[in-house]
Tab-separated table of C-alpha atoms in Angstrom:
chain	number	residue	atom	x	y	z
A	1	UNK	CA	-191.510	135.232	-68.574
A	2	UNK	CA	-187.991	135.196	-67.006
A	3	UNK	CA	-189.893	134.552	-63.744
A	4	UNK	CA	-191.437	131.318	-65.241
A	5	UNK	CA	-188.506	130.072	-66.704
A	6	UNK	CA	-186.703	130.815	-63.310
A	7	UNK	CA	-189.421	128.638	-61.039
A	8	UNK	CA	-189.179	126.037	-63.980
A	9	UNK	CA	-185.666	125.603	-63.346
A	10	UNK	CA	-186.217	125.257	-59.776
A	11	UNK	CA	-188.418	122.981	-59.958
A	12	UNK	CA	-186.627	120.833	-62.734
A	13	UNK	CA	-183.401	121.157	-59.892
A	14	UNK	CA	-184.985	119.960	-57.069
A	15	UNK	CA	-186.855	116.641	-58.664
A	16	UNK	CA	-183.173	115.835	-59.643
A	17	UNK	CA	-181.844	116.859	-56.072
A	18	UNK	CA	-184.751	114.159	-54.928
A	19	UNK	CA	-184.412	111.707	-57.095
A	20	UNK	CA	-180.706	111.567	-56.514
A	21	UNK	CA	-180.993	111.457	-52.596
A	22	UNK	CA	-183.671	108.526	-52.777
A	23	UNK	CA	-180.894	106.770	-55.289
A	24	UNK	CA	-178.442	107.469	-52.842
A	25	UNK	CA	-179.738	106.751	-49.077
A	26	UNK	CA	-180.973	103.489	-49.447
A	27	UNK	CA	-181.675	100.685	-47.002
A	28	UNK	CA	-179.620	97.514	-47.567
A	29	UNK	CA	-181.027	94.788	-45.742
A	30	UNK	CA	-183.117	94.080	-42.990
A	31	UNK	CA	-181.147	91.103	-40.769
A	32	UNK	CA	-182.400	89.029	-37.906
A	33	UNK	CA	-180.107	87.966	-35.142
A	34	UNK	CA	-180.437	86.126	-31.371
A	35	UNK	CA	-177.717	87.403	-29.397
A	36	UNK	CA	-177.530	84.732	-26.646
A	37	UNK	CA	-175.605	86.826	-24.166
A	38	UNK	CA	-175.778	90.263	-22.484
A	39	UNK	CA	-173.334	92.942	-25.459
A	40	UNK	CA	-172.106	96.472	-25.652
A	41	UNK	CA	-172.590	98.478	-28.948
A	42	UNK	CA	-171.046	101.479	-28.510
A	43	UNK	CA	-171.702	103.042	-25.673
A	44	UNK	CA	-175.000	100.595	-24.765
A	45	UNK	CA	-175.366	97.893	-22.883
A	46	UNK	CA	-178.203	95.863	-24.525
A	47	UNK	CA	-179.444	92.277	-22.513
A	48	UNK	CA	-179.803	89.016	-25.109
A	49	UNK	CA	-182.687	88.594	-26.831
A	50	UNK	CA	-183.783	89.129	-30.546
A	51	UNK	CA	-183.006	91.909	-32.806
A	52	UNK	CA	-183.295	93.314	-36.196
A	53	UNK	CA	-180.491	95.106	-37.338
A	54	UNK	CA	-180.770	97.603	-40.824
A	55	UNK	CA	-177.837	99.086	-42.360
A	56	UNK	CA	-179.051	102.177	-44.032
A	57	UNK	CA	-176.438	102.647	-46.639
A	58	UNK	CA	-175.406	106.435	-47.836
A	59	UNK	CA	-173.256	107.248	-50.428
A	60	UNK	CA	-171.011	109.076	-48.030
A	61	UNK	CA	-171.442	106.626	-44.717
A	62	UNK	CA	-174.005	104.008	-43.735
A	63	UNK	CA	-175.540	103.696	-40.528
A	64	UNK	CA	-176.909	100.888	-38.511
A	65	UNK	CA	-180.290	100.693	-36.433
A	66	UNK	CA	-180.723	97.637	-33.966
A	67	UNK	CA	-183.920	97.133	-31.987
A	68	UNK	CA	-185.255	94.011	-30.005
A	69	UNK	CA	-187.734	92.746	-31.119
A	70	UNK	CA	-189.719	93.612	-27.804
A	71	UNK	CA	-189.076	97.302	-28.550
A	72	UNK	CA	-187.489	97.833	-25.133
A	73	UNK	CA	-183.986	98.742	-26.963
A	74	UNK	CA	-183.089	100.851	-30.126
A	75	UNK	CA	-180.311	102.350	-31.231
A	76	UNK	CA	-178.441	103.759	-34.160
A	77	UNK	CA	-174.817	103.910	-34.995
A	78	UNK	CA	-172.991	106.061	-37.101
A	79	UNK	CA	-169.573	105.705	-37.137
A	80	UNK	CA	-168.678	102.213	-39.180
A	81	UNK	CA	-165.923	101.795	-41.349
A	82	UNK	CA	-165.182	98.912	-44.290
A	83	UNK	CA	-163.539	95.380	-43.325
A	84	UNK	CA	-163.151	93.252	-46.463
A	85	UNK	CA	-162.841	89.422	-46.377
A	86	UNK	CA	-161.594	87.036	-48.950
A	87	UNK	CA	-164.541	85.352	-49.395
A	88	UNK	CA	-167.994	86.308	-48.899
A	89	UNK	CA	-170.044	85.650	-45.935
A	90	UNK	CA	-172.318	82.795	-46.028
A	91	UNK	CA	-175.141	83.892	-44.112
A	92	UNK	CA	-175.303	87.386	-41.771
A	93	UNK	CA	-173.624	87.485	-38.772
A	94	UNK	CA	-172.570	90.038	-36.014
A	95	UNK	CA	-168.930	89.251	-34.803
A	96	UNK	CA	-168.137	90.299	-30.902
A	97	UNK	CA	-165.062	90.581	-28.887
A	98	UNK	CA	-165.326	88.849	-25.878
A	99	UNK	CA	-163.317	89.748	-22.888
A	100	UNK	CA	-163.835	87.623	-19.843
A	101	UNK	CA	-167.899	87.813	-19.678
A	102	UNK	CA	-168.434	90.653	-21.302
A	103	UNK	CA	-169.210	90.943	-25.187
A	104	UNK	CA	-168.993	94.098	-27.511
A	105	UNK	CA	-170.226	94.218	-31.535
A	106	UNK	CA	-167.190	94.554	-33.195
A	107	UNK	CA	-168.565	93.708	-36.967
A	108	UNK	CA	-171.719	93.071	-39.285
A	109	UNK	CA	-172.218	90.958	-42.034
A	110	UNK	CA	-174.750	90.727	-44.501
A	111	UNK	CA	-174.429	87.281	-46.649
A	112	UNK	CA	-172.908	87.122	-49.882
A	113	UNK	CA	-170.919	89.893	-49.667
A	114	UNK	CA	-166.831	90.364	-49.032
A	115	UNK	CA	-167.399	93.642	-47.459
A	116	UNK	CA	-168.671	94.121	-43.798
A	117	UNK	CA	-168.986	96.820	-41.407
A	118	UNK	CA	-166.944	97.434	-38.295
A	119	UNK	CA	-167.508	99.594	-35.838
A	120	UNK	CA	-164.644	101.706	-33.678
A	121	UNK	CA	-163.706	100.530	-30.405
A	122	UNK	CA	-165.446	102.728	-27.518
A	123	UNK	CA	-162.815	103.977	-24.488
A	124	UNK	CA	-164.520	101.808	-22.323
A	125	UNK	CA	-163.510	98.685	-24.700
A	126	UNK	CA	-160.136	99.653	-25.271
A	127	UNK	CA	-159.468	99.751	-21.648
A	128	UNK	CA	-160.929	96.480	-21.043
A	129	UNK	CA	-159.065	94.922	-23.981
A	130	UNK	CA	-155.788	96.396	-22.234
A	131	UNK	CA	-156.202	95.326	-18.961
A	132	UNK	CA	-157.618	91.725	-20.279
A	133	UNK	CA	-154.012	91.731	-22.607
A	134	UNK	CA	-152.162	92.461	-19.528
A	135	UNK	CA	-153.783	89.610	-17.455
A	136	UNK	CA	-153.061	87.224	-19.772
A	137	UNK	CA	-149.534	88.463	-19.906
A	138	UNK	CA	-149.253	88.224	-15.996
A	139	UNK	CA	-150.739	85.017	-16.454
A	140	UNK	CA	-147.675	83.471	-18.692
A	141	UNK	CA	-145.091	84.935	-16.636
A	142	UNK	CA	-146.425	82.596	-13.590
């Protein structure tokens, strides 16, 4: 008997466990986007072309997958935190920093909402960023 109310209980535990998970990991929305020029995300260099982009929300982190649309180039990225805006985004759009000629995703929007996603400058950006900063500065000096 104590043996059947034991695997009961179990079993009663994980459904919850299950059902809770599913609540939590959802997947927000599934965007479409043209990027028009060769961009870095993260640490990959991906050419233009057309991707879809899915933010898999978590209750502890979300997570974004782009792939083109040709299926030559996937990735996933983990590490995003919160921007907020003042007003909310009219449509979805991907926000890059551009220094010189190259590009690198610095945020995603979904539309209608005042919170985005940004992801963390890589080393490689940083150290482009700096050197572009110090150009320019060289630049006014002249």
């Amino acid at each position: 008997m104590k043996n059947q109310i034991a695997k009961i209980f179990v079993i009663i535990s994980l459904t919850v466990a299950c059902a809770v998970t599913a609540a939590h990991a959802r997947s927000v929305k599934t965007l479409k986007f043209h990027i028009p020029f060769n961009a870095t995300v993260g640490k990959t260099s991906l050419p233009s072309g057309d991707y879809t982009v899915r933010v898999l929300d978590n209750s502890a982190s979300k997570t974004v997958v782009m792939k083109s649309d040709d299926g030559q180039h996937k990735l996933a990225i983990g590490f995003l935190l919160p921007v907020n805006s003042r007003e909310s985004s009219a449509k979805a759009k991907l926000v890059f920093n551009r220094y010189g000629n190259q590009y690198f995703l610095s945020q995603i929007w979904e539309s209608g909402r005042e919170t985005g996603q940004e992801l963390t400058k890589t080393k490689a950006e940083r150290e482009i960023a700096k050197s572009s900063q110090m150009a320019k500065s060289s630049q006014k000096r002249e």
